[in-house]
Amino acid sequence: MSDQARWKATVYVGGLAPMVNAANLHAAFLPFGEIADVSLPKPDGPNSTELHRGFGYVEFEDPEDIKDAIDNMEGAELFGKVLKVSAAKPLKNVNEGLGSKTALWEQEGWLAENAVSEEDKIAADRAKTGADDAPYDPMQGLEGLDVAGPKPA
């Protein structure tokens, strides 16, 4: 299964109680379809004693199963805590976008969308100069007017 297809078959489960483990989460979501994987991200700190960061992901074999899981488990209680269940979103690339440490115009994604080739620049310059050498003057043709404002009726 490709990464994109895996994210379409995965639900985010937030608001997990500290004592929830992967087996509990697997058992809670099993009625909605075959489960391919359950992951509970570990805390970042090396001194942390918690099993997880308060959320997890449940990946189903069939992407159709996440609809039932979201409809039935959103707002449900597990170990005394109310769950927040939604479709999982793919992880953002930390080197892309506004939160990155590199300038926006130096990022590959931005360059691919916004870069203009030299050929395009030359063609645009030729189109500008080829049409008319003199710039357009909006005041042209107003010499005959001696009174400003609307014409008297």
Short mmCIF file of C-alpha atoms in Angstrom, two decimals:
data_model
loop_
_atom_site.label_atom_id
_atom_site.label_comp_id
_atom_site.label_asym_id
_atom_site.label_seq_id
_atom_site.Cartn_x
_atom_site.Cartn_y
_atom_site.Cartn_z
CA MET A 1 0.00 0.00 0.00
CA SER A 2 1.40 3.44 -0.90
CA ASP A 3 1.90 6.09 1.77
CA GLN A 4 -0.99 8.16 0.39
CA ALA A 5 -3.33 5.14 0.47
CA ARG A 6 -2.18 4.29 4.00
CA TRP A 7 -3.12 7.77 5.28
CA LYS A 8 -6.57 7.41 3.70
CA ALA A 9 -7.10 4.23 5.73
CA THR A 10 -5.86 5.72 9.03
CA VAL A 11 -7.74 7.47 11.83
CA TYR A 12 -6.30 9.84 14.41
CA VAL A 13 -7.39 9.08 17.98
CA GLY A 14 -6.82 11.90 20.46
CA GLY A 15 -7.59 12.36 24.14
CA LEU A 16 -6.20 9.00 25.22
CA ALA A 17 -5.88 8.24 28.91
CA PRO A 18 -2.31 7.57 30.14
CA MET A 19 -3.04 3.89 30.83
CA VAL A 20 -4.20 3.11 27.24
CA ASN A 21 -1.88 0.80 25.32
CA ALA A 22 -1.84 -0.51 21.75
CA ALA A 23 -3.80 -3.64 22.69
CA ASN A 24 -6.61 -1.57 24.27
CA LEU A 25 -6.81 0.69 21.22
CA HIS A 26 -6.81 -2.32 18.88
CA ALA A 27 -9.66 -3.94 20.82
CA ALA A 28 -11.70 -0.70 20.84
CA PHE A 29 -11.51 -0.25 17.04
CA LEU A 30 -11.69 -3.93 15.98
CA PRO A 31 -15.51 -3.92 15.54
CA PHE A 32 -15.18 -1.49 12.60
CA GLY A 33 -12.91 -3.58 10.38
CA GLU A 34 -9.60 -5.39 10.03
CA ILE A 35 -6.78 -3.38 11.59
CA ALA A 36 -3.40 -3.24 9.88
CA ASP A 37 -1.49 -1.26 12.51
CA VAL A 38 -1.88 0.65 15.77
CA SER A 39 0.74 3.23 16.72
CA LEU A 40 1.07 5.32 19.86
CA PRO A 41 3.83 7.96 19.41
CA LYS A 42 6.22 8.02 22.36
CA PRO A 43 6.97 11.23 24.30
CA ASP A 44 9.96 13.26 23.09
CA GLY A 45 11.65 13.65 26.47
CA PRO A 46 14.12 10.96 27.50
CA ASN A 47 13.02 11.18 31.16
CA SER A 48 9.32 10.77 30.42
CA THR A 49 7.59 7.84 32.09
CA GLU A 50 4.42 8.06 30.01
CA LEU A 51 3.61 5.32 27.49
CA HIS A 52 2.40 7.74 24.80
CA ARG A 53 1.73 11.42 24.03
CA GLY A 54 -2.06 11.24 24.47
CA PHE A 55 -2.90 10.33 20.89
CA GLY A 56 -2.48 7.47 18.46
CA TYR A 57 -3.20 6.22 14.96
CA VAL A 58 -5.24 3.20 13.91
CA GLU A 59 -4.67 1.99 10.34
CA PHE A 60 -7.38 -0.17 8.78
CA GLU A 61 -6.96 -2.67 5.94
CA ASP A 62 -9.89 -1.11 4.04
CA PRO A 63 -10.18 2.71 3.73
CA GLU A 64 -13.98 2.38 3.85
CA ASP A 65 -13.77 1.24 7.50
CA ILE A 66 -12.57 4.61 8.80
CA LYS A 67 -15.97 6.17 8.17
CA ASP A 68 -17.66 3.74 10.57
CA ALA A 69 -14.88 4.14 13.12
CA ILE A 70 -15.14 7.95 13.08
CA ASP A 71 -18.96 7.93 13.22
CA ASN A 72 -19.07 5.52 16.17
CA MET A 73 -15.98 6.44 18.21
CA GLU A 74 -15.96 10.27 17.98
CA GLY A 75 -16.95 11.45 21.46
CA ALA A 76 -16.91 7.93 22.92
CA GLU A 77 -15.25 7.22 26.28
CA LEU A 78 -12.22 5.00 26.76
CA PHE A 79 -10.81 4.59 30.29
CA GLY A 80 -12.85 7.60 31.45
CA LYS A 81 -11.58 10.02 28.77
CA VAL A 82 -13.58 11.34 25.79
CA LEU A 83 -11.97 10.42 22.46
CA LYS A 84 -11.43 12.74 19.51
CA VAL A 85 -11.46 10.62 16.35
CA SER A 86 -10.91 11.98 12.84
CA ALA A 87 -9.29 11.05 9.54
CA ALA A 88 -5.51 11.21 9.87
CA LYS A 89 -3.59 13.84 7.90
CA PRO A 90 -0.21 13.09 6.33
CA LEU A 91 2.80 14.42 8.20
CA LYS A 92 4.10 17.74 6.94
CA ASN A 93 7.62 17.98 5.64
CA VAL A 94 9.54 20.15 8.13
CA ASN A 95 11.71 21.47 5.28
CA GLU A 96 8.75 22.79 3.30
CA GLY A 97 6.24 25.56 3.90
CA LEU A 98 6.11 28.55 6.22
CA GLY A 99 7.33 26.70 9.32
CA SER A 100 10.61 25.71 7.71
CA LYS A 101 14.04 27.12 8.54
CA THR A 102 14.89 27.77 4.88
CA ALA A 103 13.62 30.74 2.94
CA LEU A 104 10.41 30.12 1.02
CA TRP A 105 11.98 30.95 -2.37
CA GLU A 106 14.80 28.46 -1.75
CA GLN A 107 12.45 25.51 -1.28
CA GLU A 108 12.01 23.04 -4.13
CA GLY A 109 8.20 23.03 -3.94
CA TRP A 110 7.98 26.82 -4.17
CA LEU A 111 10.48 26.94 -7.02
CA ALA A 112 8.59 24.31 -8.99
CA GLU A 113 5.37 26.34 -8.74
CA ASN A 114 6.70 29.88 -9.11
CA ALA A 115 9.95 29.80 -11.06
CA VAL A 116 9.86 31.42 -14.50
CA SER A 117 12.29 30.15 -17.12
CA GLU A 118 14.55 32.48 -19.09
CA GLU A 119 12.66 31.64 -22.30
CA ASP A 120 9.40 32.79 -20.72
CA LYS A 121 11.00 36.06 -19.57
CA ILE A 122 12.37 36.77 -23.06
CA ALA A 123 9.00 35.99 -24.67
CA ALA A 124 7.21 38.31 -22.23
CA ASP A 125 9.69 41.13 -22.93
CA ARG A 126 9.23 40.70 -26.70
CA ALA A 127 5.45 40.77 -26.32
CA LYS A 128 5.64 44.04 -24.35
CA THR A 129 8.00 45.85 -26.70
CA GLY A 130 6.60 44.46 -29.94
CA ALA A 131 3.07 45.82 -29.49
CA ASP A 132 3.84 49.51 -29.07
CA ASP A 133 7.08 51.36 -28.37
CA ALA A 134 5.36 54.37 -26.80
CA PRO A 135 3.68 53.86 -23.43
CA TYR A 136 -0.07 54.40 -23.23
CA ASP A 137 -1.00 57.94 -22.14
CA PRO A 138 -4.42 58.18 -20.46
CA MET A 139 -4.44 61.97 -20.94
CA GLN A 140 -4.21 61.65 -24.71
CA GLY A 141 -7.19 63.25 -26.49
CA LEU A 142 -8.15 65.60 -23.65
CA GLU A 143 -6.60 68.72 -25.25
CA GLY A 144 -9.93 69.96 -26.62
CA LEU A 145 -11.62 70.05 -23.25
CA ASP A 146 -11.59 73.44 -21.55
CA VAL A 147 -13.94 72.73 -18.64
CA ALA A 148 -13.59 69.96 -16.09
CA GLY A 149 -16.57 67.93 -14.96
CA PRO A 150 -19.69 66.70 -16.73
CA LYS A 151 -20.93 68.29 -19.94
CA PRO A 152 -23.79 70.75 -19.45
CA ALA A 153 -27.15 69.46 -20.74
#
